[in-house]
Tab-separated table of N, CA and C in Angstrom:
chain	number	residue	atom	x	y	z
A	1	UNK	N	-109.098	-69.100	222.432
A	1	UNK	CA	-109.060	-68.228	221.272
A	1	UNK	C	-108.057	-68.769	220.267
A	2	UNK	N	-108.018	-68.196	219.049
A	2	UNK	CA	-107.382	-68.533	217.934
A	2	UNK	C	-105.995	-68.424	218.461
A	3	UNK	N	-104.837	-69.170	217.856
A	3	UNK	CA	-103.472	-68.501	217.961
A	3	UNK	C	-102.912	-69.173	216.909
A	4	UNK	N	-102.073	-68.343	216.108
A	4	UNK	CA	-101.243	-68.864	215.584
A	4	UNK	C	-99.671	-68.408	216.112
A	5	UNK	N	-98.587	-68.946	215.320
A	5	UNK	CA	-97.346	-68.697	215.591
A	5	UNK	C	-96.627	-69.265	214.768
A	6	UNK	N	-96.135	-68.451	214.212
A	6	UNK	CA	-94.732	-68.765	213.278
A	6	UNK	C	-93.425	-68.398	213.774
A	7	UNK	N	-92.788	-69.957	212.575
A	7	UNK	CA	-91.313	-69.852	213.082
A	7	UNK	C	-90.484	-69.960	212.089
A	8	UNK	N	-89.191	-69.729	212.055
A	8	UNK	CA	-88.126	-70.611	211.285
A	8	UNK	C	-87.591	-69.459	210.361
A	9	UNK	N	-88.259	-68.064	210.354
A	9	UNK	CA	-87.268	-66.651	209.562
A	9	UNK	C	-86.110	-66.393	209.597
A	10	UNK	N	-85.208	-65.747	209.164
A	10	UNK	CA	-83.939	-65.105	209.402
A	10	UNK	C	-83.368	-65.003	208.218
A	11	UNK	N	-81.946	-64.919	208.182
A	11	UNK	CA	-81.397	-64.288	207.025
A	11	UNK	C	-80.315	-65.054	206.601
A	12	UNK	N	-80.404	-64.893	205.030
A	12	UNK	CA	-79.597	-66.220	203.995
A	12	UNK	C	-79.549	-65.289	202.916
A	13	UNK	N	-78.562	-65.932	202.122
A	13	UNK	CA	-77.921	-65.526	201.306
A	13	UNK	C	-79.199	-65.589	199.947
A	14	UNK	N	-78.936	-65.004	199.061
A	14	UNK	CA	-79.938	-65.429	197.416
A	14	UNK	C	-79.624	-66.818	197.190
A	15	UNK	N	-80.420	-67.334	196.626
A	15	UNK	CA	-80.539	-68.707	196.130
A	15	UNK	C	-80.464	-69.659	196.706
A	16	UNK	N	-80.563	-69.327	198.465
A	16	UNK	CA	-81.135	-70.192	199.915
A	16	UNK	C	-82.340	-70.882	199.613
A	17	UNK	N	-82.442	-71.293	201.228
A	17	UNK	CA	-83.557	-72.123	201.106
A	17	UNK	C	-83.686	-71.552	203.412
A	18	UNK	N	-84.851	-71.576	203.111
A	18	UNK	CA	-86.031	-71.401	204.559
A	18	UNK	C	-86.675	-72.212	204.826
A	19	UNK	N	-87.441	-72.898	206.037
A	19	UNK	CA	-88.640	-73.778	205.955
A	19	UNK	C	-89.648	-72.603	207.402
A	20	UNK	N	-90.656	-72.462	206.692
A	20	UNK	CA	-91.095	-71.632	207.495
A	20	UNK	C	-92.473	-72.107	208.651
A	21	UNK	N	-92.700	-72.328	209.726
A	21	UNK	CA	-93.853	-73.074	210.235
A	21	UNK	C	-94.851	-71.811	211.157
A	22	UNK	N	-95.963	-73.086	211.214
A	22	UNK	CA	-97.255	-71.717	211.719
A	22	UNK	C	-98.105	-73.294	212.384
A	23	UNK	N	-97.919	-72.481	213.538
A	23	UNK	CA	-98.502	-73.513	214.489
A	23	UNK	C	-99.720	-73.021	214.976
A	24	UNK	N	-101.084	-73.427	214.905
A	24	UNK	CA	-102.471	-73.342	215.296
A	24	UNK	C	-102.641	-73.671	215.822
A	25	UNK	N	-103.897	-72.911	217.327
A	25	UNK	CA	-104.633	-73.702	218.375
A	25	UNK	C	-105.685	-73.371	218.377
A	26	UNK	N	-106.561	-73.332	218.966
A	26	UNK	CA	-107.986	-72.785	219.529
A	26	UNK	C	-109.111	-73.293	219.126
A	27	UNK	N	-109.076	-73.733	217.597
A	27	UNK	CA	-110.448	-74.495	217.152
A	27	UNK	C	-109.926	-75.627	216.412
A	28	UNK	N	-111.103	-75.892	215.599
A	28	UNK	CA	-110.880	-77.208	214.629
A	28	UNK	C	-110.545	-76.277	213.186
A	29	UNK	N	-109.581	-76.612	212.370
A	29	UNK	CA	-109.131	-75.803	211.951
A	29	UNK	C	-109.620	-76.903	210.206
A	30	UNK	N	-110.618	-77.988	210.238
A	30	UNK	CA	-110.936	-78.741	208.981
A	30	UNK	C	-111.489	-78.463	208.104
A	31	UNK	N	-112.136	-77.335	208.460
A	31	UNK	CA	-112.825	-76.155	206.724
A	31	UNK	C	-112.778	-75.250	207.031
A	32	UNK	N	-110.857	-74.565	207.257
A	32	UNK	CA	-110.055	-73.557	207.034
A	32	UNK	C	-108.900	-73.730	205.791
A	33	UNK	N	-108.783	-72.252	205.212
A	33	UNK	CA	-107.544	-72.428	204.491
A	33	UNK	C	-106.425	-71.828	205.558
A	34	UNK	N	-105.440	-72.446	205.556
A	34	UNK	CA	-103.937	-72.012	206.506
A	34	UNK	C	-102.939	-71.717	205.166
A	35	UNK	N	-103.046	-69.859	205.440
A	35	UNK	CA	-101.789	-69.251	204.313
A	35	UNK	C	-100.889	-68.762	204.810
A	36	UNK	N	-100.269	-67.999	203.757
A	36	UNK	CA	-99.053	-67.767	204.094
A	36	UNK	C	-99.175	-65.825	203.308
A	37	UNK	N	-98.680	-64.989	203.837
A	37	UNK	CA	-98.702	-63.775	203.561
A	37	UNK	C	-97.621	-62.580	203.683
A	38	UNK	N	-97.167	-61.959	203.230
A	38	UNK	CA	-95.669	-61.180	203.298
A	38	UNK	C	-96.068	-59.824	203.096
A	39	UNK	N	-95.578	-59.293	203.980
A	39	UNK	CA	-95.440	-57.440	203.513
A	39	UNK	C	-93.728	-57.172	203.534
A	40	UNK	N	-93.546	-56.372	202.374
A	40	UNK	CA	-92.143	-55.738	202.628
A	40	UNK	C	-92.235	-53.968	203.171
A	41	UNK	N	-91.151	-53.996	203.303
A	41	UNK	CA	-91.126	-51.812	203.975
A	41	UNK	C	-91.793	-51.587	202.857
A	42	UNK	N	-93.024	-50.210	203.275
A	42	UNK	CA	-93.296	-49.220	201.829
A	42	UNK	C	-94.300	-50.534	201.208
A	43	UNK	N	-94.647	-51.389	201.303
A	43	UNK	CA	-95.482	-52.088	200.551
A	43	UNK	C	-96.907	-52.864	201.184
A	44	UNK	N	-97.614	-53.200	200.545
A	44	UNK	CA	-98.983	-53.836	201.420
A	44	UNK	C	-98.935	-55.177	201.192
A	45	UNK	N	-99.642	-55.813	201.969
A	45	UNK	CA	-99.318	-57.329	202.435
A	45	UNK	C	-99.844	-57.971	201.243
A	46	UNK	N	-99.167	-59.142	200.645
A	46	UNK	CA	-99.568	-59.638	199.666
A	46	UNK	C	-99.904	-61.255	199.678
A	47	UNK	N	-100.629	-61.758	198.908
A	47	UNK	CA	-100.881	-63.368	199.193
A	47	UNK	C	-99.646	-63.942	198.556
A	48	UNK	N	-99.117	-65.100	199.571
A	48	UNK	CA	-97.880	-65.970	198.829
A	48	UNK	C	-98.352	-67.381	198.841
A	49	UNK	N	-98.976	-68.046	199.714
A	49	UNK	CA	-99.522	-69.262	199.199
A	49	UNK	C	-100.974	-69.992	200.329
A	50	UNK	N	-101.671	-70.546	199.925
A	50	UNK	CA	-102.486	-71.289	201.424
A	50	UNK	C	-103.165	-72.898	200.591
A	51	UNK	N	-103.264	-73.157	201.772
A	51	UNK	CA	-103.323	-74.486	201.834
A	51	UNK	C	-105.237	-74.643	202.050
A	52	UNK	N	-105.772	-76.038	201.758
A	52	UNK	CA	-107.177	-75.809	202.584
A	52	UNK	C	-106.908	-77.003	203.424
A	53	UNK	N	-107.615	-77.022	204.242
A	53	UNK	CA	-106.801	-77.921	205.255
A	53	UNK	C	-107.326	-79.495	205.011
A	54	UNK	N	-108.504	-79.250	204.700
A	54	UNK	CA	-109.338	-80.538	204.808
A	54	UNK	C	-108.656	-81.631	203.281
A	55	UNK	N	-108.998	-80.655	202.285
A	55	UNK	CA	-108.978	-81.391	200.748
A	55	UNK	C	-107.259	-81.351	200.554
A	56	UNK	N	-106.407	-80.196	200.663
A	56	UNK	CA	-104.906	-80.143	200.653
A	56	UNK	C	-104.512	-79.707	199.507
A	57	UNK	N	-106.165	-79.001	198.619
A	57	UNK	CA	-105.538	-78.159	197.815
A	57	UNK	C	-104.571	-76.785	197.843
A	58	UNK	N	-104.161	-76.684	197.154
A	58	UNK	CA	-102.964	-75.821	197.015
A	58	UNK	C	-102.816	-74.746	196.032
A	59	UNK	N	-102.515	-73.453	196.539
A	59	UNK	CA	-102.436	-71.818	195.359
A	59	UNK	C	-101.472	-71.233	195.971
A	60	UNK	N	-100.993	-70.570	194.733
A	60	UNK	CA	-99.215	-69.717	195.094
A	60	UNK	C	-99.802	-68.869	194.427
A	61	UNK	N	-99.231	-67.849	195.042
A	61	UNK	CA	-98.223	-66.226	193.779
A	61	UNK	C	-97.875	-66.757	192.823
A	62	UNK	N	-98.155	-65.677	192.034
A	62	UNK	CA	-97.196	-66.185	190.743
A	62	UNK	C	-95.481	-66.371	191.148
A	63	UNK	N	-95.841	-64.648	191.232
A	63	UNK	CA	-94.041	-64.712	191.975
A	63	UNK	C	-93.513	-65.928	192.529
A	64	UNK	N	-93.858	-66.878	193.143
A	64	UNK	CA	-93.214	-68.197	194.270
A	64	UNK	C	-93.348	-69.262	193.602
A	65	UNK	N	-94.253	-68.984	192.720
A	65	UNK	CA	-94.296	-70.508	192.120
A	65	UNK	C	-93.064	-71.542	191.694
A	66	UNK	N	-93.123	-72.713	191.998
A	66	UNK	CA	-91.955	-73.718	191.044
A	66	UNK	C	-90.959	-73.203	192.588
A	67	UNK	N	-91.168	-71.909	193.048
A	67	UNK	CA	-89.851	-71.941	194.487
A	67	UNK	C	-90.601	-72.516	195.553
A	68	UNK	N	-91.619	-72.241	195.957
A	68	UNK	CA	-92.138	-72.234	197.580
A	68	UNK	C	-92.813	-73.169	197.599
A	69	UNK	N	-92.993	-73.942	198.655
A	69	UNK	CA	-94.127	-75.456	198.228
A	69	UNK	C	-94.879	-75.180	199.823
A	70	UNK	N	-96.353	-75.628	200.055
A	70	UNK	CA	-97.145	-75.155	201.158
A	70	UNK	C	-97.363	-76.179	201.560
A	71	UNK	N	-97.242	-76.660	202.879
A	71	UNK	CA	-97.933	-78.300	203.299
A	71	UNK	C	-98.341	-78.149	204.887
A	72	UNK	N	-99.106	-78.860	205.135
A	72	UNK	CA	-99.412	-79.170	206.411
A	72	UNK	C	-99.297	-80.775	206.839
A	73	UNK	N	-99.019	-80.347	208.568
A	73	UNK	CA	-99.342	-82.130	209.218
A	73	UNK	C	-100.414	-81.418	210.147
A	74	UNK	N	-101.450	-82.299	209.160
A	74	UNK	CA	-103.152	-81.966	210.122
A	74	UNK	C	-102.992	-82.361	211.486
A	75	UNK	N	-102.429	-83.445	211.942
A	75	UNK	CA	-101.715	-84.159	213.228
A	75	UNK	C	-101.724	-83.321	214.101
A	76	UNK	N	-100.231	-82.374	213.695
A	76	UNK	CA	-100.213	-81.243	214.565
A	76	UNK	C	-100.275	-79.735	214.534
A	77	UNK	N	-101.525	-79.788	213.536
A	77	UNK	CA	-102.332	-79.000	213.525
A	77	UNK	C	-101.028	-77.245	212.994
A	78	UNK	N	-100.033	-77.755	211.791
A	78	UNK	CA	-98.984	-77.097	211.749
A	78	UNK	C	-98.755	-76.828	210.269
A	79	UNK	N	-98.232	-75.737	209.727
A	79	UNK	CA	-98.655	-75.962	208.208
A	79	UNK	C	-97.129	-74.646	207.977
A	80	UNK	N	-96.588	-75.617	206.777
A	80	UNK	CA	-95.071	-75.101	206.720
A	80	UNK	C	-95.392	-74.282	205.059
A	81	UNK	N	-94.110	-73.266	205.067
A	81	UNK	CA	-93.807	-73.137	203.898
A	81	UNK	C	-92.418	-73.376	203.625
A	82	UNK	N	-91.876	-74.088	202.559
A	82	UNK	CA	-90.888	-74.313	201.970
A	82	UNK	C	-90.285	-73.373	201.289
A	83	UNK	N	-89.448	-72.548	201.342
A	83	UNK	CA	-89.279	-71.381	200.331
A	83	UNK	C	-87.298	-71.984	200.066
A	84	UNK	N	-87.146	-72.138	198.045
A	84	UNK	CA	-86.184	-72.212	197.744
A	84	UNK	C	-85.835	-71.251	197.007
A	85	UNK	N	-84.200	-71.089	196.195
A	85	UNK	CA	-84.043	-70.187	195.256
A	85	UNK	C	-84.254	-68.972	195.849
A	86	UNK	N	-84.439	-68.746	196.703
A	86	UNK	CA	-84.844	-67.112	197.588
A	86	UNK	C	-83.986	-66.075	196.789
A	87	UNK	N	-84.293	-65.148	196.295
A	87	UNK	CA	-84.405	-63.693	195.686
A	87	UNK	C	-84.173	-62.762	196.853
A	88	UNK	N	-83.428	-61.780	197.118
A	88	UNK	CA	-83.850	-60.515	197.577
A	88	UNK	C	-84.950	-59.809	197.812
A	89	UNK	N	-85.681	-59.602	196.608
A	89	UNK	CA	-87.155	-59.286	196.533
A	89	UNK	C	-88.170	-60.343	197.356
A	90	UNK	N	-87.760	-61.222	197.940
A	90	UNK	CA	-88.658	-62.240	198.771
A	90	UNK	C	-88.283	-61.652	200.252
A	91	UNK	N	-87.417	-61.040	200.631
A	91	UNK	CA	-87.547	-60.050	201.816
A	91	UNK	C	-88.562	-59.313	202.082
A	92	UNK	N	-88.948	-59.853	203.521
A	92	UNK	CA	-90.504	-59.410	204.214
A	92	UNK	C	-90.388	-59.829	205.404
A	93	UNK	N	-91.868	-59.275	205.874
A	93	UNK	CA	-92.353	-60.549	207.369
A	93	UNK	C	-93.547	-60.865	206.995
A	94	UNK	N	-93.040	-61.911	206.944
A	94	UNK	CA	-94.249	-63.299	206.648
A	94	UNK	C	-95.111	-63.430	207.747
A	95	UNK	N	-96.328	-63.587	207.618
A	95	UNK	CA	-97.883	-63.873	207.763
A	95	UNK	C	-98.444	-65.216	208.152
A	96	UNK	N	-98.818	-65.721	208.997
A	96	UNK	CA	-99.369	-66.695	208.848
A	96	UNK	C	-100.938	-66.595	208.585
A	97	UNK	N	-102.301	-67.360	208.402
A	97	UNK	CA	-103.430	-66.345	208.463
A	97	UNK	C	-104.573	-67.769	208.364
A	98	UNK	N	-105.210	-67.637	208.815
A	98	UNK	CA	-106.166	-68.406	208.707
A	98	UNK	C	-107.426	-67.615	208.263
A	99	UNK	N	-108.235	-68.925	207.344
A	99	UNK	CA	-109.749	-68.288	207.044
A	99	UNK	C	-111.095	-69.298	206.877
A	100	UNK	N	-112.167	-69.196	206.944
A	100	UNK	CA	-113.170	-69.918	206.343
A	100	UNK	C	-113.115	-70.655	205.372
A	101	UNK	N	-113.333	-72.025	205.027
A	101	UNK	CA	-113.492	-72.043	203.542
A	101	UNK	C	-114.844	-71.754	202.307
A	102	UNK	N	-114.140	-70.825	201.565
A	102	UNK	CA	-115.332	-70.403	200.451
A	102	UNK	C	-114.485	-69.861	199.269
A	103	UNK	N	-114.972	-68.901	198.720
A	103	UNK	CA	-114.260	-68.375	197.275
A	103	UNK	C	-113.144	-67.730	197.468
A	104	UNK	N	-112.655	-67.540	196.374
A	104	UNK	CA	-111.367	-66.572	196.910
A	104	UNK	C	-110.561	-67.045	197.740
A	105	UNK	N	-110.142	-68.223	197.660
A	105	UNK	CA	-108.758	-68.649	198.813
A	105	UNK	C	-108.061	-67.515	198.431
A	106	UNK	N	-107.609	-66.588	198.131
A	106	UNK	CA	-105.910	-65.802	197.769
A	106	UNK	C	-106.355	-64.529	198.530
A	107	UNK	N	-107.726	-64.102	198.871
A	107	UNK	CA	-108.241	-62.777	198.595
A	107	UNK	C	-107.563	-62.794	200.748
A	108	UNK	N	-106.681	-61.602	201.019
A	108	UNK	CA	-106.478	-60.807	201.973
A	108	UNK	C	-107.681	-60.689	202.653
A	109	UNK	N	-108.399	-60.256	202.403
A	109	UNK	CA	-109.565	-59.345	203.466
A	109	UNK	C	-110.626	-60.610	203.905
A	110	UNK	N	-110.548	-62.191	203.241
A	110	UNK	CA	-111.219	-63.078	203.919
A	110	UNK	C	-110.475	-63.606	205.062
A	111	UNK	N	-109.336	-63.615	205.247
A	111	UNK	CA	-108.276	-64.224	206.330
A	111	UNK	C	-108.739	-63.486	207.822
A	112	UNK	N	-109.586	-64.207	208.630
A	112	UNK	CA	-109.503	-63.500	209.729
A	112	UNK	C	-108.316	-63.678	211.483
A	113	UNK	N	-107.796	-64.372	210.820
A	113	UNK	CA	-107.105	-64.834	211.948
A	113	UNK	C	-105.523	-64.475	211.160
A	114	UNK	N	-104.881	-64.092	212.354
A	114	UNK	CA	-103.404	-63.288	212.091
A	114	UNK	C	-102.447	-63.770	212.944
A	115	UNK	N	-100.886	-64.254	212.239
A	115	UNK	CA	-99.893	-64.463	213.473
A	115	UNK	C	-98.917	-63.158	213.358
A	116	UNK	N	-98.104	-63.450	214.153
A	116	UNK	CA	-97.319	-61.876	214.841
A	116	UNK	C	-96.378	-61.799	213.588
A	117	UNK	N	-96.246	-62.589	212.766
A	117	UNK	CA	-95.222	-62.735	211.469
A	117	UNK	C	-93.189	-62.900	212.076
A	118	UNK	N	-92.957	-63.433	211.090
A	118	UNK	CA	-91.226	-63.489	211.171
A	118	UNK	C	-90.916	-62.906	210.102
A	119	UNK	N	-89.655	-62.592	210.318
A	119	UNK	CA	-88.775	-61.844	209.429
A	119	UNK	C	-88.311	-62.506	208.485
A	120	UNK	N	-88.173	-62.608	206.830
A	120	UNK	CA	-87.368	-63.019	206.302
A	120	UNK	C	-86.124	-62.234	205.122
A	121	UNK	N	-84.858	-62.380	205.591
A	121	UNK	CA	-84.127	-61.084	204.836
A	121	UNK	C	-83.162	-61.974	203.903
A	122	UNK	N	-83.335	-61.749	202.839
A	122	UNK	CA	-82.781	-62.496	201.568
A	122	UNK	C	-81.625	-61.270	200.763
A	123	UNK	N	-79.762	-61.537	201.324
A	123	UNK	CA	-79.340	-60.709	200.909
A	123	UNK	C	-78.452	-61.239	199.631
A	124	UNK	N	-78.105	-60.441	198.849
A	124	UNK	CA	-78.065	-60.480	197.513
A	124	UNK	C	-76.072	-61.018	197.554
């Protein structure tokens, strides 16, 4: 079966830096997008960036843009997010998520595959 797993959350000061990873098993993962997704308390999960695995195109939030950079090593089947400049408001637990590839890379409700998420707390 699918698994993902993320790592590398915890807590830093504003204007830190995180490297966040999401490690995949179970299938061939070469026409999937591998994203990245955050909910904070009181709020619904929002898209922050995904990757497609095969081509290595690339889409952010607005919010992250110019901060967070998305990459994978197809190798080992592992796909990081870079998050700099960290804000307060970037406090969440991050998502890892896999999906099909088709329209809508950003769209939530195509992602069918879910990791247990990490924490990230960005204090001011």
């Amino acid at each position: 079966q699918v698994q993902l797993v993320e790592s590398g959350g915890g807590l830093v000061q504003a204007g830190g830096s995180l490297r966040l990873s999401c490690t995949a098993s179970g299938r061939s993962f070469s026409n999937y997008y591998l994203g990245w997704f955050r909910q904070a308390p009181g709020k619904e999960r929002e898209f922050v960036a995904t990757i497609s695995w095969r081509g290595g195109s690339t889409y952010y939030a607005d919010s992250v843009k110019g901060r967070f950079t998305i990459s994978g090593d197809n190798a080992k089947n592992t796909v990081f997010l870079q998050m700099n400049s960290l804000k307060p408001e970037d406090t969440a637990v991050y998502y890892c998520a896999a999906r099909g590839i088709g329209t809508v890379p950003t769209a939530r409700a195509a992602y069918n595959y879910w990791g247990q998420g990490t924490q990230v707390t960005v204090s001011s």
